[in-house]
Amino acid sequence: MAQDPTVPKLNFEYWLDKAIEWGQATTLESQKDVCLHLSQLQEFLHQLYEAIKHLQGPTVVIQQFPLIGQLLGRLCWNPFVIGYDESQKTLMWCLCCLYSSEPQNAVELKANSWVRSLLCHLLSSSKWESNEAETSAFISALGYTSADYYCHLVKNMVVSLVRELRENQFNGLNIQESISASRVNAVSIFCVPLITLPDLAPLLETLLLYHGGSSKEILSSEFLESVNEAFLKKKISLPESVVFSLWLRHLPSLEKATLHLLDQVLSIQLNSLEEVACVIKDSLLPQAASHPAIFRIINEIFKSALMETDGTSEVLTVIQVFTQLFLQDHQNENKQHKFPLKAYFPYHHQPLVRRLVRRPFELPTTYWSEHVKHISDMVKALVEDTNASSLTDLFEIWFLVACFGEWLDIAAEQLLKAAVEPDPVLWLLAFYYCPKNENQQRTQTVVEAQAVYSHLMMLFNCADLSLKDLEAAVHRVMGTEQCCNQQFTTHLLTNFLLFSPGGHKIAQECIYHITEITDTSKEVHNLLIRTAHRFNHSGEENQRTVKLLNELLQKLTLKV
Amino acid sequence: MDAVLRQVEQLPALLAVSRSAQVRDWDCLTLDRALEWARYFQHLHHRFRARPQLREALGRRLRRSQPLPLLGFPALGRCPQLLGLALLENRALPPAACRCLLRGLLPPPGEGSGCDPRGLALLARRKAAARLLALVPGPEGQLQAEARLLLGRLREEGQEAAEAAGQLPWLRAALEQLPQPRACGVVAAALALLPQGCGTEQAGDTDRAAGSSQGGYQAGAAGDGCAAGLLLSWLLGDQERFSAFCLCLPSSQLAFLAGHYSQLSRSYLDLLTSWGSRLVYDPLQGRWVKSCLDKAELSWEELRERFICLCQGPALLREQTQAALELLRTRDGDFKVRGLSVWTDLLMEVGY
């Protein structure tokens, strides 16, 4: 039910009908329906309160909303509504608006009495509930209030439910189950409004870790969705094992969590890879991905996101950082039952996987170029194998390589910093930027790249460079139609500016020039962030390079 | 300090007035003043709760100003809620004052400090939560909650007042608010909770500051003994009440309690003995029957079940029961044949 925010008219009749339909929410269908509408109802109540709070006196309120008494009265008897989030507060405020300090007529007198009865019903002992009177007299005689009583009552009920669920867990092998699946399902529905109530935390955790005998999911989907929502919005915090259990048993929650992460990272301007890593780590997704099923599903979602955004560099960065964090977590685990790599990358060439998974800092830097060459050779072999080059296979190989973008960045760096055989490296980078080759695009890219590279290497040791010297390269960036070439060339050019002695002086000017004219400022920014992150961790010796990098980042951050 | 003590004496009167028809004459100003007093008392509670001597002094003065010592030092901490809810329920409060009260209890957003200063939204939410969780049929959460509050109160008393004498009438008055079966259930639940060592928790103390709970733990064990003593005196002090207690509770629960409280096991055995002696053997039906059809006694089957439960208890209890039965059998003539002495038959049933 969409509420149009620009139109102040409230859909009063709709909610009154709903309230009548729900009654006191005693049937399963009404309970499920209430759960589905809880947040919209809260929003409506808030709007209602805003509409009536400035009205002078209850008579005016009743003139505007003649049926308000019916609506509020019925909602007060629905424990799902009262138990939810902040609905009880808003409802009580609305009730107070119907109370007048100087009742002028019979209607207002009656309204006063009715408001007080309802508030007593909500807060202490209700004249409509016969069994509350005795308890409330006893509590008063002890010098306590209903606040103390209900605090204890809820805690006790939670404790006994938790105990019942846990005992049943250990009796899992008994044929005679002490709790039926429908009972657990019912408990999960009744908990939906109460998810953000701190007293319920032990029960939530026990439910999420509960596995009955059947293979079907016994917790209600409304419950699982609501817990996930509350967790993603940081309204509740749950232990890791509980979150993993939730995602393992409810696929939509995992999907939502992954999409939520992507939204988060893409919507805020993040200025360092550390920030990105922080956000991703907080989401608990890399940790959850130690379950191969979760890992594979997250990757599928990432693949779709890449397709939809046409491979934008921000999504790629998220994927790369996620993979790094996942690997860190996986390698640090001391569990005896660590899954082998094959479980996470089942359909890929395992030797390639093993190579990609090696973190750069695990190898001495002198060995890096050889490592990159091996990777390039393997990928080339896989890609050019005519038996296995359907478009999907190609995409899968490309995606695998893209996940481990660190090696690609190192490869590009090695081109300029070390004495390497350029062809395999150029081929690998060309494959990354231009994987398809139906019309020989990739082959063309390699050729172009070789030309740019030769040109840059010629200028590498020149002390005194001017923008004009780089013109040829810059023109390739701007003039080319193929965007993959543009990105590739920009990458080479940026690295050149960072790592060549003569490039420092013209770096700012050159990058400014490029990003002004083309649409590559985001990619350049991204590249610089990744490079900064690597410098922080591996330690770049050349202080001038580091300084230049930071300056460029600052300038670019302001612009982007 | 003297001034503070005199002020504290006013609390019971304030609460009494707030529940009476005298509020008829209250206006907004009077109400605000009353709520101010409540906040002041709460402030006193916060200031002095970590200072045992001052606590005691305030507690003593408070107790002396009431006919029945209902309120102790911790009540000062609960004052705003006590007052607020009492006034809310009091129909005599005129509309103008009531409106002020509502604004004070449930400040709308923007006004007042914090979103839920009196914790009333949380209360409403918890009450709804209790109704929701009660939709799943399960063990009586209500009895447990009432028992915990009772224990909490007893413990507070145990810490504050050295004189246990003054406590029994208060306890009696409180338990009279409940119908007898329920009161028995609550006392049974409370007695059952005590041996499980819930002494670390101070029930009902709305602010569990480190100071108060640490102080509470020391007195916990002693307080527990005191609480148990009080509950048992209430229970065993009245024979009719005790026999009603033993009739309405299930035998397993009674056996559990008897296993933990020796006074209880003795009285229980005595009671069972008196019931058992009133059974007569009907040779035509071949079994033991009640001599008069008085509901307030046990039948043979129920008696047997009780003794079986007792014999399934801890070793001490078992021995005690067995010894008692054997003594009775001997008194009756030490027969080993059925149908002559109810005690012989019972001993055979429980397997001795």
PDB file of N, CA and C in Angstrom, chain A residues 186-253:
ATOM      1  N   ALA A 186       4.663 -20.815  15.069  1.00  0.00           N
ATOM      2  CA  ALA A 186       3.816 -19.827  15.740  1.00  0.00           C
ATOM      3  C   ALA A 186       4.666 -18.874  16.576  1.00  0.00           C
ATOM      4  N   VAL A 187       5.603 -19.422  17.329  1.00  0.00           N
ATOM      5  CA  VAL A 187       6.473 -18.565  18.149  1.00  0.00           C
ATOM      6  C   VAL A 187       7.182 -17.549  17.264  1.00  0.00           C
ATOM      7  N   SER A 188       7.658 -18.014  16.099  1.00  0.00           N
ATOM      8  CA  SER A 188       8.390 -17.084  15.242  1.00  0.00           C
ATOM      9  C   SER A 188       7.490 -15.967  14.735  1.00  0.00           C
ATOM     10  N   ILE A 189       6.220 -16.274  14.495  1.00  0.00           N
ATOM     11  CA  ILE A 189       5.305 -15.205  14.044  1.00  0.00           C
ATOM     12  C   ILE A 189       5.045 -14.220  15.174  1.00  0.00           C
ATOM     13  N   PHE A 190       4.860 -14.739  16.392  1.00  0.00           N
ATOM     14  CA  PHE A 190       4.560 -13.837  17.496  1.00  0.00           C
ATOM     15  C   PHE A 190       5.742 -12.949  17.831  1.00  0.00           C
ATOM     16  N   CYS A 191       6.922 -13.362  17.420  1.00  0.00           N
ATOM     17  CA  CYS A 191       8.093 -12.545  17.720  1.00  0.00           C
ATOM     18  C   CYS A 191       8.295 -11.410  16.731  1.00  0.00           C
ATOM     19  N   VAL A 192       7.598 -11.441  15.601  1.00  0.00           N
ATOM     20  CA  VAL A 192       7.875 -10.449  14.556  1.00  0.00           C
ATOM     21  C   VAL A 192       7.794  -9.003  15.050  1.00  0.00           C
ATOM     22  N   PRO A 193       6.726  -8.612  15.779  1.00  0.00           N
ATOM     23  CA  PRO A 193       6.706  -7.209  16.206  1.00  0.00           C
ATOM     24  C   PRO A 193       7.774  -6.904  17.246  1.00  0.00           C
ATOM     25  N   LEU A 194       8.261  -7.951  17.928  1.00  0.00           N
ATOM     26  CA  LEU A 194       9.094  -7.729  19.107  1.00  0.00           C
ATOM     27  C   LEU A 194      10.587  -7.787  18.831  1.00  0.00           C
ATOM     28  N   ILE A 195      10.953  -7.856  17.571  1.00  0.00           N
ATOM     29  CA  ILE A 195      12.354  -8.092  17.235  1.00  0.00           C
ATOM     30  C   ILE A 195      13.283  -7.042  17.828  1.00  0.00           C
ATOM     31  N   THR A 196      12.842  -5.775  17.880  1.00  0.00           N
ATOM     32  CA  THR A 196      13.752  -4.759  18.406  1.00  0.00           C
ATOM     33  C   THR A 196      13.618  -4.580  19.915  1.00  0.00           C
ATOM     34  N   LEU A 197      12.837  -5.429  20.579  1.00  0.00           N
ATOM     35  CA  LEU A 197      12.731  -5.339  22.043  1.00  0.00           C
ATOM     36  C   LEU A 197      13.910  -6.094  22.640  1.00  0.00           C
ATOM     37  N   PRO A 198      14.758  -5.413  23.408  1.00  0.00           N
ATOM     38  CA  PRO A 198      15.991  -6.063  23.876  1.00  0.00           C
ATOM     39  C   PRO A 198      15.749  -7.345  24.672  1.00  0.00           C
ATOM     40  N   ASP A 199      14.623  -7.408  25.417  1.00  0.00           N
ATOM     41  CA  ASP A 199      14.362  -8.606  26.216  1.00  0.00           C
ATOM     42  C   ASP A 199      14.289  -9.862  25.377  1.00  0.00           C
ATOM     43  N   LEU A 200      13.936  -9.709  24.111  1.00  0.00           N
ATOM     44  CA  LEU A 200      13.708 -10.877  23.265  1.00  0.00           C
ATOM     45  C   LEU A 200      14.979 -11.451  22.650  1.00  0.00           C
ATOM     46  N   ALA A 201      16.102 -10.749  22.808  1.00  0.00           N
ATOM     47  CA  ALA A 201      17.313 -11.183  22.099  1.00  0.00           C
ATOM     48  C   ALA A 201      17.641 -12.667  22.279  1.00  0.00           C
ATOM     49  N   PRO A 202      17.601 -13.220  23.503  1.00  0.00           N
ATOM     50  CA  PRO A 202      17.938 -14.646  23.625  1.00  0.00           C
ATOM     51  C   PRO A 202      16.994 -15.536  22.818  1.00  0.00           C
ATOM     52  N   LEU A 203      15.719 -15.165  22.776  1.00  0.00           N
ATOM     53  CA  LEU A 203      14.767 -15.983  22.042  1.00  0.00           C
ATOM     54  C   LEU A 203      15.032 -15.913  20.541  1.00  0.00           C
ATOM     55  N   LEU A 204      15.341 -14.716  20.055  1.00  0.00           N
ATOM     56  CA  LEU A 204      15.654 -14.559  18.632  1.00  0.00           C
ATOM     57  C   LEU A 204      16.823 -15.443  18.248  1.00  0.00           C
ATOM     58  N   GLU A 205      17.864 -15.385  19.070  1.00  0.00           N
ATOM     59  CA  GLU A 205      19.056 -16.167  18.750  1.00  0.00           C
ATOM     60  C   GLU A 205      18.753 -17.650  18.772  1.00  0.00           C
ATOM     61  N   THR A 206      18.010 -18.091  19.792  1.00  0.00           N
ATOM     62  CA  THR A 206      17.702 -19.516  19.872  1.00  0.00           C
ATOM     63  C   THR A 206      16.859 -19.970  18.682  1.00  0.00           C
ATOM     64  N   LEU A 207      15.891 -19.145  18.283  1.00  0.00           N
ATOM     65  CA  LEU A 207      15.064 -19.520  17.135  1.00  0.00           C
ATOM     66  C   LEU A 207      15.910 -19.641  15.879  1.00  0.00           C
ATOM     67  N   LEU A 208      16.811 -18.684  15.679  1.00  0.00           N
ATOM     68  CA  LEU A 208      17.581 -18.690  14.443  1.00  0.00           C
ATOM     69  C   LEU A 208      18.556 -19.852  14.384  1.00  0.00           C
ATOM     70  N   LEU A 209      18.935 -20.368  15.544  1.00  0.00           N
ATOM     71  CA  LEU A 209      19.846 -21.502  15.550  1.00  0.00           C
ATOM     72  C   LEU A 209      19.100 -22.825  15.648  1.00  0.00           C
ATOM     73  N   TYR A 210      17.765 -22.754  15.702  1.00  0.00           N
ATOM     74  CA  TYR A 210      16.982 -23.952  15.935  1.00  0.00           C
ATOM     75  C   TYR A 210      16.799 -24.758  14.657  1.00  0.00           C
ATOM     76  N   HIS A 211      17.082 -26.040  14.762  1.00  0.00           N
ATOM     77  CA  HIS A 211      16.826 -26.921  13.614  1.00  0.00           C
ATOM     78  C   HIS A 211      15.979 -28.085  14.070  1.00  0.00           C
ATOM     79  N   GLY A 212      14.747 -28.115  13.590  1.00  0.00           N
ATOM     80  CA  GLY A 212      13.889 -29.239  13.924  1.00  0.00           C
ATOM     81  C   GLY A 212      14.273 -30.431  13.084  1.00  0.00           C
ATOM     82  N   GLY A 213      13.446 -31.461  13.112  1.00  0.00           N
ATOM     83  CA  GLY A 213      13.808 -32.650  12.373  1.00  0.00           C
ATOM     84  C   GLY A 213      13.597 -32.519  10.873  1.00  0.00           C
ATOM     85  N   SER A 214      12.663 -31.646  10.475  1.00  0.00           N
ATOM     86  CA  SER A 214      12.292 -31.648   9.050  1.00  0.00           C
ATOM     87  C   SER A 214      13.270 -30.839   8.217  1.00  0.00           C
ATOM     88  N   SER A 215      13.286 -31.113   6.922  1.00  0.00           N
ATOM     89  CA  SER A 215      14.185 -30.390   6.037  1.00  0.00           C
ATOM     90  C   SER A 215      13.569 -29.072   5.578  1.00  0.00           C
ATOM     91  N   LYS A 216      12.242 -28.953   5.736  1.00  0.00           N
ATOM     92  CA  LYS A 216      11.594 -27.702   5.351  1.00  0.00           C
ATOM     93  C   LYS A 216      11.844 -26.645   6.419  1.00  0.00           C
ATOM     94  N   GLU A 217      11.822 -25.393   6.009  1.00  0.00           N
ATOM     95  CA  GLU A 217      12.026 -24.318   6.965  1.00  0.00           C
ATOM     96  C   GLU A 217      10.808 -24.159   7.861  1.00  0.00           C
ATOM     97  N   ILE A 218      11.025 -24.214   9.186  1.00  0.00           N
ATOM     98  CA  ILE A 218       9.863 -24.075  10.061  1.00  0.00           C
ATOM     99  C   ILE A 218       9.667 -22.666  10.583  1.00  0.00           C
ATOM    100  N   LEU A 219      10.694 -21.834  10.508  1.00  0.00           N
ATOM    101  CA  LEU A 219      10.487 -20.457  10.948  1.00  0.00           C
ATOM    102  C   LEU A 219       9.725 -19.726   9.857  1.00  0.00           C
ATOM    103  N   SER A 220       8.855 -18.815  10.274  1.00  0.00           N
ATOM    104  CA  SER A 220       8.053 -18.122   9.264  1.00  0.00           C
ATOM    105  C   SER A 220       8.918 -17.152   8.485  1.00  0.00           C
ATOM    106  N   SER A 221       8.576 -16.966   7.203  1.00  0.00           N
ATOM    107  CA  SER A 221       9.393 -16.087   6.375  1.00  0.00           C
ATOM    108  C   SER A 221       9.275 -14.637   6.827  1.00  0.00           C
ATOM    109  N   GLU A 222       8.096 -14.260   7.382  1.00  0.00           N
ATOM    110  CA  GLU A 222       7.946 -12.891   7.883  1.00  0.00           C
ATOM    111  C   GLU A 222       8.987 -12.625   8.963  1.00  0.00           C
ATOM    112  N   PHE A 223       9.179 -13.627   9.835  1.00  0.00           N
ATOM    113  CA  PHE A 223      10.144 -13.491  10.915  1.00  0.00           C
ATOM    114  C   PHE A 223      11.549 -13.332  10.364  1.00  0.00           C
ATOM    115  N   LEU A 224      11.933 -14.217   9.442  1.00  0.00           N
ATOM    116  CA  LEU A 224      13.291 -14.190   8.916  1.00  0.00           C
ATOM    117  C   LEU A 224      13.573 -12.873   8.197  1.00  0.00           C
ATOM    118  N   GLU A 225      12.589 -12.426   7.407  1.00  0.00           N
ATOM    119  CA  GLU A 225      12.788 -11.154   6.701  1.00  0.00           C
ATOM    120  C   GLU A 225      12.931 -10.001   7.681  1.00  0.00           C
ATOM    121  N   SER A 226      12.054  -9.984   8.700  1.00  0.00           N
ATOM    122  CA  SER A 226      12.082  -8.860   9.634  1.00  0.00           C
ATOM    123  C   SER A 226      13.378  -8.828  10.420  1.00  0.00           C
ATOM    124  N   VAL A 227      13.878  -9.995  10.816  1.00  0.00           N
ATOM    125  CA  VAL A 227      15.141 -10.008  11.557  1.00  0.00           C
ATOM    126  C   VAL A 227      16.252  -9.469  10.670  1.00  0.00           C
ATOM    127  N   ASN A 228      16.253  -9.903   9.415  1.00  0.00           N
ATOM    128  CA  ASN A 228      17.291  -9.446   8.498  1.00  0.00           C
ATOM    129  C   ASN A 228      17.238  -7.925   8.316  1.00  0.00           C
ATOM    130  N   GLU A 229      16.015  -7.413   8.114  1.00  0.00           N
ATOM    131  CA  GLU A 229      15.834  -5.959   7.975  1.00  0.00           C
ATOM    132  C   GLU A 229      16.401  -5.225   9.180  1.00  0.00           C
ATOM    133  N   ALA A 230      15.991  -5.683  10.366  1.00  0.00           N
ATOM    134  CA  ALA A 230      16.421  -5.010  11.589  1.00  0.00           C
ATOM    135  C   ALA A 230      17.945  -5.063  11.712  1.00  0.00           C
ATOM    136  N   PHE A 231      18.531  -6.190  11.300  1.00  0.00           N
ATOM    137  CA  PHE A 231      19.974  -6.326  11.389  1.00  0.00           C
ATOM    138  C   PHE A 231      20.669  -5.395  10.408  1.00  0.00           C
ATOM    139  N   LEU A 232      20.163  -5.334   9.171  1.00  0.00           N
ATOM    140  CA  LEU A 232      20.795  -4.493   8.161  1.00  0.00           C
ATOM    141  C   LEU A 232      20.691  -3.018   8.524  1.00  0.00           C
ATOM    142  N   LYS A 233      19.560  -2.641   9.157  1.00  0.00           N
ATOM    143  CA  LYS A 233      19.398  -1.238   9.547  1.00  0.00           C
ATOM    144  C   LYS A 233      20.067  -0.947  10.882  1.00  0.00           C
ATOM    145  N   LYS A 234      20.764  -1.947  11.391  1.00  0.00           N
ATOM    146  CA  LYS A 234      21.482  -1.817  12.655  1.00  0.00           C
ATOM    147  C   LYS A 234      20.561  -1.476  13.823  1.00  0.00           C
ATOM    148  N   LYS A 235      19.324  -1.989  13.776  1.00  0.00           N
ATOM    149  CA  LYS A 235      18.441  -1.777  14.917  1.00  0.00           C
ATOM    150  C   LYS A 235      18.682  -2.823  15.978  1.00  0.00           C
ATOM    151  N   ILE A 236      19.222  -3.960  15.587  1.00  0.00           N
ATOM    152  CA  ILE A 236      19.606  -4.983  16.546  1.00  0.00           C
ATOM    153  C   ILE A 236      20.998  -5.469  16.180  1.00  0.00           C
ATOM    154  N   SER A 237      21.682  -6.052  17.161  1.00  0.00           N
ATOM    155  CA  SER A 237      22.950  -6.680  16.818  1.00  0.00           C
ATOM    156  C   SER A 237      22.874  -8.147  17.205  1.00  0.00           C
ATOM    157  N   LEU A 238      23.414  -8.974  16.364  1.00  0.00           N
ATOM    158  CA  LEU A 238      23.351 -10.406  16.595  1.00  0.00           C
ATOM    159  C   LEU A 238      24.759 -10.991  16.547  1.00  0.00           C
ATOM    160  N   PRO A 239      24.979 -12.078  17.278  1.00  0.00           N
ATOM    161  CA  PRO A 239      26.288 -12.738  17.169  1.00  0.00           C
ATOM    162  C   PRO A 239      26.470 -13.294  15.760  1.00  0.00           C
ATOM    163  N   GLU A 240      27.735 -13.391  15.342  1.00  0.00           N
ATOM    164  CA  GLU A 240      28.030 -13.815  13.976  1.00  0.00           C
ATOM    165  C   GLU A 240      27.384 -15.136  13.612  1.00  0.00           C
ATOM    166  N   SER A 241      27.516 -16.121  14.520  1.00  0.00           N
ATOM    167  CA  SER A 241      26.996 -17.445  14.183  1.00  0.00           C
ATOM    168  C   SER A 241      25.504 -17.391  13.898  1.00  0.00           C
ATOM    169  N   VAL A 242      24.807 -16.516  14.592  1.00  0.00           N
ATOM    170  CA  VAL A 242      23.361 -16.409  14.387  1.00  0.00           C
ATOM    171  C   VAL A 242      23.056 -15.794  13.023  1.00  0.00           C
ATOM    172  N   VAL A 243      23.834 -14.768  12.655  1.00  0.00           N
ATOM    173  CA  VAL A 243      23.623 -14.133  11.346  1.00  0.00           C
ATOM    174  C   VAL A 243      23.887 -15.137  10.228  1.00  0.00           C
ATOM    175  N   PHE A 244      24.960 -15.915  10.391  1.00  0.00           N
ATOM    176  CA  PHE A 244      25.277 -16.901   9.349  1.00  0.00           C
ATOM    177  C   PHE A 244      24.148 -17.916   9.239  1.00  0.00           C
ATOM    178  N   SER A 245      23.619 -18.307  10.386  1.00  0.00           N
ATOM    179  CA  SER A 245      22.523 -19.265  10.356  1.00  0.00           C
ATOM    180  C   SER A 245      21.327 -18.696   9.612  1.00  0.00           C
ATOM    181  N   LEU A 246      21.031 -17.435   9.874  1.00  0.00           N
ATOM    182  CA  LEU A 246      19.916 -16.783   9.183  1.00  0.00           C
ATOM    183  C   LEU A 246      20.136 -16.817   7.686  1.00  0.00           C
ATOM    184  N   TRP A 247      21.318 -16.432   7.227  1.00  0.00           N
ATOM    185  CA  TRP A 247      21.563 -16.373   5.794  1.00  0.00           C
ATOM    186  C   TRP A 247      21.593 -17.743   5.145  1.00  0.00           C
ATOM    187  N   LEU A 248      22.072 -18.736   5.909  1.00  0.00           N
ATOM    188  CA  LEU A 248      22.108 -20.079   5.339  1.00  0.00           C
ATOM    189  C   LEU A 248      20.709 -20.632   5.132  1.00  0.00           C
ATOM    190  N   ARG A 249      19.792 -20.280   6.047  1.00  0.00           N
ATOM    191  CA  ARG A 249      18.488 -20.901   5.928  1.00  0.00           C
ATOM    192  C   ARG A 249      17.498 -20.074   5.131  1.00  0.00           C
ATOM    193  N   HIS A 250      17.835 -18.811   4.839  1.00  0.00           N
ATOM    194  CA  HIS A 250      16.871 -17.970   4.140  1.00  0.00           C
ATOM    195  C   HIS A 250      17.589 -17.191   3.052  1.00  0.00           C
ATOM    196  N   LEU A 251      17.511 -17.702   1.840  1.00  0.00           N
ATOM    197  CA  LEU A 251      18.239 -17.106   0.730  1.00  0.00           C
ATOM    198  C   LEU A 251      17.891 -15.634   0.468  1.00  0.00           C
ATOM    199  N   PRO A 252      16.612 -15.246   0.474  1.00  0.00           N
ATOM    200  CA  PRO A 252      16.303 -13.829   0.229  1.00  0.00           C
ATOM    201  C   PRO A 252      17.020 -12.883   1.191  1.00  0.00           C
ATOM    202  N   SER A 253      17.221 -13.309   2.420  1.00  0.00           N
ATOM    203  CA  SER A 253      17.923 -12.439   3.370  1.00  0.00           C
ATOM    204  C   SER A 253      19.367 -12.221   2.946  1.00  0.00           C
TER     205      SER A 253
END
